[in-house]
Coordinates of C-alpha atoms and ligand atoms in Angstrom, one line a residue:
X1360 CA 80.0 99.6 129.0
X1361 CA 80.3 103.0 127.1
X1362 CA 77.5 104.1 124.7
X1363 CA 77.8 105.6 121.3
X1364 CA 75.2 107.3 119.5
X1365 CA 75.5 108.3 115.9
X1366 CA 73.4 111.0 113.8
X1367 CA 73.6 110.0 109.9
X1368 CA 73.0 112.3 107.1
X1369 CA 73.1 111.3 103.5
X1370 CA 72.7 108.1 101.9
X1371 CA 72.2 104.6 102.2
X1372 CA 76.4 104.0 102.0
X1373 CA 76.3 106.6 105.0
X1374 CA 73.7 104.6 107.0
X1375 CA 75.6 101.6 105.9
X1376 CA 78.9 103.3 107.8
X1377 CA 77.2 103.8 110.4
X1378 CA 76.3 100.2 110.8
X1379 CA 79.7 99.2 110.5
X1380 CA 81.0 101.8 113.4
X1381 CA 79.2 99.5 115.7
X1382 CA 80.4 96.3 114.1
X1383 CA 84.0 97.7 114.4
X1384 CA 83.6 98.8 118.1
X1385 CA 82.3 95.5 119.3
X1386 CA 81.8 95.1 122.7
X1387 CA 83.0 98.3 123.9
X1388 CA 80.6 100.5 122.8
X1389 CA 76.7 99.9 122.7
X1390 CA 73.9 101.7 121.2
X1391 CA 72.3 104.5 122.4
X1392 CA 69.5 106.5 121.0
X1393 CA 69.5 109.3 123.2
X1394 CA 73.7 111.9 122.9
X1395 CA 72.4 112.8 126.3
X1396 CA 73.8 109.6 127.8
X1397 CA 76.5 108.9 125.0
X1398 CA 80.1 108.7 125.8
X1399 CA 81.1 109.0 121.8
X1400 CA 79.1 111.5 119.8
X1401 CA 79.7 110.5 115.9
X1402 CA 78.0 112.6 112.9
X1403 CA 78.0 111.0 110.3
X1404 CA 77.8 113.4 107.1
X1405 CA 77.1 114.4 103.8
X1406 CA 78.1 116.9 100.8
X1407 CA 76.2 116.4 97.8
X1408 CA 75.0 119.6 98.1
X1409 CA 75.5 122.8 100.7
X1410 CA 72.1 122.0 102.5
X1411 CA 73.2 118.9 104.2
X1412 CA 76.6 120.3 105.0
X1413 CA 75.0 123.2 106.4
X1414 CA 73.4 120.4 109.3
X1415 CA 76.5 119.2 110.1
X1416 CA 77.1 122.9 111.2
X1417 CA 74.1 123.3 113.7
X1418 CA 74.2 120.1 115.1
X1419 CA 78.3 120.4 115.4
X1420 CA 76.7 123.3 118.1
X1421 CA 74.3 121.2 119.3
X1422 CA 76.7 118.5 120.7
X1423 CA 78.7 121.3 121.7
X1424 CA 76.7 122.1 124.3
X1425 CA 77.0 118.9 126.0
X1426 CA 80.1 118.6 125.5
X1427 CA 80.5 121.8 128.0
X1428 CA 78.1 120.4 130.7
X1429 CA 80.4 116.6 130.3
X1430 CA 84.1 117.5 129.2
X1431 CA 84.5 113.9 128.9
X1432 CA 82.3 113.2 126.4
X1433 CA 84.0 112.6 122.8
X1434 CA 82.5 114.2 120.2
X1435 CA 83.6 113.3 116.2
X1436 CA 82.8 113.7 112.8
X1437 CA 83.2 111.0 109.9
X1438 CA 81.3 110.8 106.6
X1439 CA 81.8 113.1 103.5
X1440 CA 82.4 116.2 104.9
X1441 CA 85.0 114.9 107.4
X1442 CA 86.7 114.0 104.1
X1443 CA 86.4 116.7 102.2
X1444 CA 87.1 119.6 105.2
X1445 CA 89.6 117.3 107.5
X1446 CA 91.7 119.9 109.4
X1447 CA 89.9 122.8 108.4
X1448 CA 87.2 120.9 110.3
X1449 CA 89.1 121.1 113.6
X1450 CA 90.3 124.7 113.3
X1451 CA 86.8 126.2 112.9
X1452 CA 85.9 123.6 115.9
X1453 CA 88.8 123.0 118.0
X1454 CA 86.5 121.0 120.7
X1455 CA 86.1 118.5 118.5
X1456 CA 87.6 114.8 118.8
X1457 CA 87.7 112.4 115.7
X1458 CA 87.5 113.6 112.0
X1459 CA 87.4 110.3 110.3
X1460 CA 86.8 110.3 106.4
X1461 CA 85.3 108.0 104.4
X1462 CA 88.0 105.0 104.7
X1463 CA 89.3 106.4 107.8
X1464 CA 86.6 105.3 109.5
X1465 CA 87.6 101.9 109.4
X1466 CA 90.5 102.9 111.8
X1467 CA 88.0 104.0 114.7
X1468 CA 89.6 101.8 117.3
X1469 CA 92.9 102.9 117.0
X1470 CA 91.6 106.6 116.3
X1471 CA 90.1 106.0 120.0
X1472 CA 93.4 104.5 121.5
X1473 CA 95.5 107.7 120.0
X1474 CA 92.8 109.9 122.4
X1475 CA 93.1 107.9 125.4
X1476 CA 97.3 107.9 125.3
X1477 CA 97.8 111.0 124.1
X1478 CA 94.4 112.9 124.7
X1479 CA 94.5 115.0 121.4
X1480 CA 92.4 115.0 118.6
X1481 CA 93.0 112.6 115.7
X1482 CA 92.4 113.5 112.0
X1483 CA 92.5 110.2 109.2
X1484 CA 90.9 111.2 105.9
X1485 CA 93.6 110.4 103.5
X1486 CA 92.0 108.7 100.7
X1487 CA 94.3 105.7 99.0
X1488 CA 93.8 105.1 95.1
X1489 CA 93.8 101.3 96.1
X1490 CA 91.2 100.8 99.1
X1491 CA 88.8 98.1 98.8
X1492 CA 86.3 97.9 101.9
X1493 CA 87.2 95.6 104.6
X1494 CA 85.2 92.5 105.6
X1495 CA 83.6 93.4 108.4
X1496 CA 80.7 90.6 110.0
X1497 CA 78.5 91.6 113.2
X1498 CA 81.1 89.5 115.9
X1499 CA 78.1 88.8 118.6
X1500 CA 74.2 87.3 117.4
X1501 CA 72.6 90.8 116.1
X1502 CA 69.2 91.2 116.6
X1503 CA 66.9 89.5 113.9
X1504 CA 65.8 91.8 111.2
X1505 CA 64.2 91.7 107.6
X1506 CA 66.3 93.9 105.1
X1507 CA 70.2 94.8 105.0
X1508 CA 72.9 96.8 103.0
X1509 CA 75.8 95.5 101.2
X1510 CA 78.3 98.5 100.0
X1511 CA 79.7 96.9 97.0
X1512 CA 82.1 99.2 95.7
X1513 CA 83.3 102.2 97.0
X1514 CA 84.2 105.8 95.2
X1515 CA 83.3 106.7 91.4
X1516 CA 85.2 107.7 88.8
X1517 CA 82.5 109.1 86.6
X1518 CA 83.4 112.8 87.6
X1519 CA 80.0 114.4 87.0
X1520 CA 80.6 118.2 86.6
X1521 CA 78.3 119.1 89.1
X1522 CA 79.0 115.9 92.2
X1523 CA 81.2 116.2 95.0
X1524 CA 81.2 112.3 95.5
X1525 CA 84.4 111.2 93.4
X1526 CA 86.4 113.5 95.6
X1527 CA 85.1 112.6 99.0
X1528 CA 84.9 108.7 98.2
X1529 CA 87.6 107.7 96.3
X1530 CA 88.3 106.1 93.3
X1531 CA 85.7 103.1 92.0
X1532 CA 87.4 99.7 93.3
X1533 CA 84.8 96.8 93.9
X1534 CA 84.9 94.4 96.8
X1535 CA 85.6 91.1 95.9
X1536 CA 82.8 88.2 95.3
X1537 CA 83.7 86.3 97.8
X1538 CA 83.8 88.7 100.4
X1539 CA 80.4 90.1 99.4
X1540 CA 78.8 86.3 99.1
X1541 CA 80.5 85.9 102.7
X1542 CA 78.6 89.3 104.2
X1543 CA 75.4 88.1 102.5
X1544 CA 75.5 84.3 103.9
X1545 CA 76.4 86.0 107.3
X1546 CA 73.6 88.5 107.0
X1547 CA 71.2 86.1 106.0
X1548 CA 72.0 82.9 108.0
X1549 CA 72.4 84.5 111.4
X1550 CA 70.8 87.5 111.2
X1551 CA 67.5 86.4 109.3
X1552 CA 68.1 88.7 106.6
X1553 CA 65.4 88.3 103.3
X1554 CA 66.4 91.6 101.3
X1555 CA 69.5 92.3 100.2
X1556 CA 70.3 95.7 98.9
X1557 CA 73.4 95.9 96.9
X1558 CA 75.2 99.4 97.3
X1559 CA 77.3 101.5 94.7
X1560 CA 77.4 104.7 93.1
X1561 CA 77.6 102.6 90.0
X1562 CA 76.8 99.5 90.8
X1563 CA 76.5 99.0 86.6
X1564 CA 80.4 98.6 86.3
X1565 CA 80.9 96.5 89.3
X1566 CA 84.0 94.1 88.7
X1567 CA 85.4 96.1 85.7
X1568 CA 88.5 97.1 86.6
X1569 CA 89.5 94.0 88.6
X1570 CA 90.8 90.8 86.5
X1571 CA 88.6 87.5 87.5
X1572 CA 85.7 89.1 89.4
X1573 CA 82.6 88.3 88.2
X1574 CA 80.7 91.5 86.3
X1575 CA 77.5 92.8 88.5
X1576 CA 74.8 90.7 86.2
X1577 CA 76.8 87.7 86.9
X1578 CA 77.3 88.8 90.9
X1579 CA 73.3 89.1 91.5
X1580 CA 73.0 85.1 89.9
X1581 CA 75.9 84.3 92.6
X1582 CA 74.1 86.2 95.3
X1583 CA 70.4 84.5 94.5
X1584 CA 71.7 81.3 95.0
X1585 CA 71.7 81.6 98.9
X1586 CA 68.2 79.7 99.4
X1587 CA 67.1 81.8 102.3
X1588 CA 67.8 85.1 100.5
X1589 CA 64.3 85.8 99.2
X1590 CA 65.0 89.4 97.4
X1591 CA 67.9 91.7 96.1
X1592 CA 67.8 95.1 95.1
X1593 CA 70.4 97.6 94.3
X1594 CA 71.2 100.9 94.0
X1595 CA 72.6 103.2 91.8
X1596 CA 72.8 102.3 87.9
X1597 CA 74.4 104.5 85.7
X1598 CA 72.2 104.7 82.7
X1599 CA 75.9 104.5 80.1
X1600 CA 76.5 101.0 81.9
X1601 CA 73.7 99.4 82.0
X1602 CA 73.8 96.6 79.6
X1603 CA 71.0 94.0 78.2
X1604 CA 73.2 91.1 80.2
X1605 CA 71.8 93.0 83.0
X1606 CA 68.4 94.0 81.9
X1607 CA 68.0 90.0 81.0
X1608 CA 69.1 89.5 84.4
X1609 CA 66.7 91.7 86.3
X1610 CA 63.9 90.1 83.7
X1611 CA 64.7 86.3 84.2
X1612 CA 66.4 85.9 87.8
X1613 CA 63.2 85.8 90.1
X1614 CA 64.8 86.9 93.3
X1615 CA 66.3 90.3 91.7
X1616 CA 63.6 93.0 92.3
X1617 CA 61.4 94.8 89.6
X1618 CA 62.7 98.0 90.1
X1619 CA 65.6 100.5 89.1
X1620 CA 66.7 103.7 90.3
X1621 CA 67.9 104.9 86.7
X1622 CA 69.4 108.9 87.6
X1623 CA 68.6 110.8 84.0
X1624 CA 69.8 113.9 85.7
X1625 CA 68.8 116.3 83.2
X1626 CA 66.7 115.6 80.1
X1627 CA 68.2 118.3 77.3
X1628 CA 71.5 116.8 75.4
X1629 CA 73.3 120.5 75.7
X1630 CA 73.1 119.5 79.6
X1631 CA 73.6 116.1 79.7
X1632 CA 77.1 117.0 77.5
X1633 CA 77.8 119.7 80.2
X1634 CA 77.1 117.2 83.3
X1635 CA 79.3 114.8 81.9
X1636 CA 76.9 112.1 81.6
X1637 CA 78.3 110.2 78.9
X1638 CA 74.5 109.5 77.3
X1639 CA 72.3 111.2 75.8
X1640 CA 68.6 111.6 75.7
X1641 CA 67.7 109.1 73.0
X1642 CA 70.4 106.9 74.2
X1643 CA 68.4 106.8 77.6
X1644 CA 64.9 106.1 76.0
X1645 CA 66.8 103.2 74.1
X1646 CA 67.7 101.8 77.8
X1647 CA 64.1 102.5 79.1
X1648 CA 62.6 100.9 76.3
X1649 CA 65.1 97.4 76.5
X1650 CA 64.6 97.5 80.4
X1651 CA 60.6 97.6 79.3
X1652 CA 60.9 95.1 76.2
X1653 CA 62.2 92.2 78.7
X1654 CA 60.6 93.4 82.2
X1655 CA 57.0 95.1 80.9
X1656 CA 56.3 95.3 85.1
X1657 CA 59.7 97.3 86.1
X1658 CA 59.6 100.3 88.2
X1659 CA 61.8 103.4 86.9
X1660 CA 62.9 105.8 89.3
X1661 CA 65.2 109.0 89.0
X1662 CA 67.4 111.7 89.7
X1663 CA 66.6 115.4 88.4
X1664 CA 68.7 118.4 88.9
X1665 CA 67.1 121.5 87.8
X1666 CA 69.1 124.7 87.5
X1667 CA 72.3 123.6 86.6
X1668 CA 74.4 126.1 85.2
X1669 CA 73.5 127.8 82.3
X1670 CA 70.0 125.2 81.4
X1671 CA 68.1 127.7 79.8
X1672 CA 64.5 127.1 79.4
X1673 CA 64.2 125.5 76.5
X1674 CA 66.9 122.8 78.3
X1675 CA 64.8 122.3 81.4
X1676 CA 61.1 121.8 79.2
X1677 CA 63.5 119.3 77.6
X1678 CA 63.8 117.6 81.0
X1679 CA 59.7 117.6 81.2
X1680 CA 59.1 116.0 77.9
X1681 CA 61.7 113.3 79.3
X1682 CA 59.3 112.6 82.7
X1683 CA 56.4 112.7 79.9
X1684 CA 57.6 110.3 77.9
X1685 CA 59.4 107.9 80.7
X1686 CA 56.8 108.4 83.3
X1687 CA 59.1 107.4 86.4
X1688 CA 57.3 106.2 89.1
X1689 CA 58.9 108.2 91.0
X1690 CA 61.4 111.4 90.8
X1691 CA 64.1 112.5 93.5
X1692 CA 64.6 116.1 92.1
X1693 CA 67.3 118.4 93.4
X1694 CA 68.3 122.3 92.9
X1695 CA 71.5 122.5 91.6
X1696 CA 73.8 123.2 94.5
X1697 CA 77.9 124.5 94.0
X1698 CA 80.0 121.7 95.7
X1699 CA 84.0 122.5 96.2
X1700 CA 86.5 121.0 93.9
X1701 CA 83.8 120.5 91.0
X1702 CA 84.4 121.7 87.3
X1703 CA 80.1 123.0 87.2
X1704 CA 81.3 125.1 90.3
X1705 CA 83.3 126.9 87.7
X1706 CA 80.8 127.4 85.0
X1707 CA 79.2 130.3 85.7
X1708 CA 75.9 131.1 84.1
X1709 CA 74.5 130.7 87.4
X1710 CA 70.3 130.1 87.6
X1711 CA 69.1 132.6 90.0
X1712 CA 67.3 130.7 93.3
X1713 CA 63.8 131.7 92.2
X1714 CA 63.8 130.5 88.8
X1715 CA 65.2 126.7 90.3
X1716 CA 62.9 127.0 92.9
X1717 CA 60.2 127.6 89.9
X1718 CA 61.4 124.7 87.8
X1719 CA 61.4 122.4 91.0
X1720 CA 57.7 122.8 91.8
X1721 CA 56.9 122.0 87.8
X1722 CA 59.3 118.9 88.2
X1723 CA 57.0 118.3 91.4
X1724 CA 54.1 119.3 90.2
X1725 CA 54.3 117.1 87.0
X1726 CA 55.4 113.9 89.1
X1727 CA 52.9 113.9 91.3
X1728 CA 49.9 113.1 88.6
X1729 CA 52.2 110.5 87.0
X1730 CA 52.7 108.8 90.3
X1731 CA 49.6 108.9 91.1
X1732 CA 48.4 107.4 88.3
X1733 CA 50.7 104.7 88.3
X1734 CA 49.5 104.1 92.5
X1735 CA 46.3 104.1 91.4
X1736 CA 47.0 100.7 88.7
X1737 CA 46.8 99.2 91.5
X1738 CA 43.9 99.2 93.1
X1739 CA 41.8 96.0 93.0
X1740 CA 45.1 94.2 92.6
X1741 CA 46.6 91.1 95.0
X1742 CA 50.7 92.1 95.5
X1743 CA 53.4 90.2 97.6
X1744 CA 54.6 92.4 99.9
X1745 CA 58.1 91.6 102.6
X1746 CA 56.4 92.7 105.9
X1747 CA 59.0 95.2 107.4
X1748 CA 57.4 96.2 110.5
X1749 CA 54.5 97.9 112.0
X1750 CA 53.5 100.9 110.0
X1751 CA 54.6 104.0 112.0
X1752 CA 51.7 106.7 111.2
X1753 CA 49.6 103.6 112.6
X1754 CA 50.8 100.7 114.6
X1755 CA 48.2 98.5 114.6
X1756 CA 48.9 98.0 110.7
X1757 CA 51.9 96.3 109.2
X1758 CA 54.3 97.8 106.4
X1759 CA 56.4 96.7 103.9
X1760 CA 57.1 96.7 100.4
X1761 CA 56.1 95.4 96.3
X1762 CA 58.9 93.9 94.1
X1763 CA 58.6 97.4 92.3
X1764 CA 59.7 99.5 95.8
X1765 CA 56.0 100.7 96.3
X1766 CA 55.1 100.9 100.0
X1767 CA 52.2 99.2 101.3
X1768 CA 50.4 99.6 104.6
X1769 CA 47.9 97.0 105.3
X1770 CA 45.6 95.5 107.9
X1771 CA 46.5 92.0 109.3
X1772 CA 44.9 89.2 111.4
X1773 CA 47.8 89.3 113.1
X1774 CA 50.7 91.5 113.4
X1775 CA 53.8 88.6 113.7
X1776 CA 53.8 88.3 110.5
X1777 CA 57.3 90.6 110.5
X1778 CA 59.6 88.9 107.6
X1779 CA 57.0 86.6 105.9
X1780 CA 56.1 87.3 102.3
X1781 CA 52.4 87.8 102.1
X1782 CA 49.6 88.2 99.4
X1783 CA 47.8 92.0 100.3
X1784 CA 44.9 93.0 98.5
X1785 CA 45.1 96.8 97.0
X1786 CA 42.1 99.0 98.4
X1787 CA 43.5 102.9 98.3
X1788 CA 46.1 104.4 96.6
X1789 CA 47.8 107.3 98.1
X1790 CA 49.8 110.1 97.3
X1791 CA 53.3 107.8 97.2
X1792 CA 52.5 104.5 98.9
X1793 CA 49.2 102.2 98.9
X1794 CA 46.9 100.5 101.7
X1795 CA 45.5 97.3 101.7
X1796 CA 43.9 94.1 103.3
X1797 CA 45.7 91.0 103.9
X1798 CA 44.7 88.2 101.9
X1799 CA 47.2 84.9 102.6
X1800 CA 51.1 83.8 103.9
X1801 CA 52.8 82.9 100.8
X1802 CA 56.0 82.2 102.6
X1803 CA 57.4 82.9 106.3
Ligands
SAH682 N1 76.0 107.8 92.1 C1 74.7 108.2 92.0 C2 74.2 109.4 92.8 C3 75.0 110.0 93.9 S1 74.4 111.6 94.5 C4 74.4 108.5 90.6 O1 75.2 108.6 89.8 O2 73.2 108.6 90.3 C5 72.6 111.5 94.5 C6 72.0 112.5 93.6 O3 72.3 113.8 94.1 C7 72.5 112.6 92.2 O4 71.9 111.6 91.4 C8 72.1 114.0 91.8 O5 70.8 114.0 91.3 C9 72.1 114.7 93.1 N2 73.3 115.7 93.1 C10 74.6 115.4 93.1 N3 75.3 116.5 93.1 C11 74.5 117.5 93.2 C12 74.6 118.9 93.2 N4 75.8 119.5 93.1 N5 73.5 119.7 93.2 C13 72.3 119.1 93.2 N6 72.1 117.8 93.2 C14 73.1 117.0 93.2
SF4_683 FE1 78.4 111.6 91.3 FE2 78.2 111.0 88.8 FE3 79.6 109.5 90.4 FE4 77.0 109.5 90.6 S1 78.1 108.8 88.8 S2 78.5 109.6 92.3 S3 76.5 111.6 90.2 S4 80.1 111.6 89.8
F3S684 FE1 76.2 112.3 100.6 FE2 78.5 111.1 100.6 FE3 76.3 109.7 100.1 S1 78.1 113.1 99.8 S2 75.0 111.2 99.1 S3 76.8 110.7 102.0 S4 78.3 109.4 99.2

């Protein structure tokens, strides 16, 4: 049997992809962890912003190299930047195999055919207005495991000024309930699945463009009926479309996680205008404060870009008082970075790299006392952590996480308790997760 080994960059939707290569290959290709004894290379990339595209450059050279010592080794590239470079990919490396895009990967069995027959490369990343995802369940028994992804809608049609995703992904079309109930039963029933996390770059207007599906509040009610399903997250909400059907929803429906990854982007109104947001500041603190009002225990996380062009000073201190006043448990801050195709790429005003790299480490700086005081809550407290596995800095612990997506390594009896839901006791907070004892099984 041939092996295939992929490298994924990016995001969850990415390693999600990457999931579903395998699915779609079947039986004729296994895993392998190690390219050196691969027979298909895949990278699987990203382009949010130039750094990870810059990867996919070096490890293009990487793979290269083996390629050279075994000619018969296929090497591709699928993901965002197969997308968004397609030809141009294969005329700065003409060695190169398979350029699949974003719903070209989907094709990768008859990509591989077209090799074998006519032995040249193949490029599919045309991107159809009207692509939903296909159904696609693990064919053989996968092995068991504790948490999975569900990509429930694919593209966005939000067109931030500064993102690259709408023209890599496609435009926003949701899957259908049934075929996501289907993937979850399947995932649950015969792989052991107990966390579910729903995928989207807006999972907020889920449904809203197709007649008779169910909207995304209503979806997670659907999904926590499955009695084995014991948790569901998802990720990401756009703060304009987040409405107090689904704030009630996250409040009332037990199974739904206490925890949302709510991207504020930029805290000054000038900026938010100039991102294309669609909210503004105050409209944000009115949908922290509802999310609070009905769920007191919710986690808030975010995005932050600092530097974007022309955010003066004034701007970014705006974006401080906004942590301040929110006090996120945690913040996934970026530099601005100029993506191809974008309307901020032709802005100008351009924030020199020092004085981004300046606002980052306040952004950072900042964060880091807020979560740490939040970690620190904590301590003395009982939580119900989903085991995950053994903790990887030590192994003779076990690792998994709160409702509110904090880490917790803990001491345990025993260490088959992979997939039970168990009562820890808080003894030390650290810098971004906690450790603690175990206390009892609450379920298994
Ligand atoms: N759909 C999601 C996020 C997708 S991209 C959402 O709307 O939140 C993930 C994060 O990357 C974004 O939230 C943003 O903070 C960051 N990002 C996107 N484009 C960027 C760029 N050009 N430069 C820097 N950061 C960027
Ligand atoms: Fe990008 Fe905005 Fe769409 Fe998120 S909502 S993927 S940031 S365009
Ligand atoms: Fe990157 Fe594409 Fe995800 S650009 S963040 S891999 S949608």
């Amino acid at each position: 049997m041939k092996r295939l080994y992929i490298k994924t960059f990016g995001c969850q939707m990415n390693e999600n992809d990457t999931e579903k290569v395998f699915i779609l290959l079947g039986d004729s290709y296994v895993k392998t962890d190690n390219p050196e004894e691969a027979d298909l290379v895949l990278i699987n990339t990203c382009s949010v912003r130039e750094k990870p595209e810059h990867k996919l450059y070096s490890e293009i050279g990487r793979y290269r190299l083996l390629k050279s010592k075994r000619p018969d080794l296929l090497l591709g590239v699928m993901g965002c930047v197969a997308q968004q470079e397609g030809e141009r990919l294969l005329q700065r490396f003409p060695y190169l195999d398979l350029i699949l895009g974003t719903q070209g990967f989907y094709r990768i069995k008859e990509a591989l055919q077209t090799i074998e027959n006519k032995g040249s490369p193949v490029i599919f990343n045309q991107l159809r207005d009207d692509f939903t995802i296909p159904l696609t369940l693990p064919n053989k028994e996968p092995p068991r495991r504790v948490k999975a992804f569900i990509t429930i809608m694919q593209g966005c049609d939000n067109f931030c000024t500064y993102c690259v995703v709408p023209y890599v992904r496609g435009r926003e079309n949701s899957r259908s309930p049934e075929d996501i109930i289907e993937e979850a039963e399947h995932l649950v029933k015969k792989c052991g699945v107990r966390e579910i996390t729903l995928l989207g770059q807006n999972v907020n207007s889920y449904g809203k463009k197709h007649k008779g599906y169910v909207d995304f509040a209503d979806l997670l009610n659907l999904l926590s009926q499955i009695e084995e399903l014991w948790r569901i997250r998802f990720t990401t909400s756009h703060p304009k479309d987040l409405s107090e059907k689904l704030v009630r929803t996250i409040a009332e429906n037990p199974k739904v996680c206490k925890h949302i990854h709510l991207p504020l982007q930029a805290g000054s109104n000038r900026t938010l205008k100039r991102m294309n947001r669609k909210y503004t500041k105050e409209e944000y603190l009115e949908k922290v404060n509802l999310l609070r009002a009905h769920c007191p225990e919710i986690a808030i996380t975010t995005d932050l870009i600092v530097g974007f062009p022309g955010e003066s000073e004034e701007d970014f201190n705006e974006t401080l008082e906004m942590m301040e006043k929110v006090r996120f448990q945690e913040v996934f801050s970026f530099k601005y970075s100029h993506r191809p195709f974008t309307v901020a790429s032709k802005l100008g005003e351009e924030i020199p790299e020092d004085i981004k790299e300046e606002r980052l480490t306040k952004v950072h700086k900042l964060q880091e006392s807020i979560t740490e005081s939040i970690l620190k809550a904590y301590l003395g407290k009982e939580v119900e952590v989903l085991v995950e596995g053994r903790s990887e800095k030590d192994l003779g612990k076990l690792t998994g996480r709160i409702t509110t997506n904090i880490v917790v390594n803990f001491t345990a009896p025993r260490l088959d308790l992979i997939g039970s839901l168990v009562k820890v006791k808080i003894e030390e907070a650290g810098k971004h997760s906690l450790k603690g004892k175990y206390v009892e099984t609450l379920k298994c």
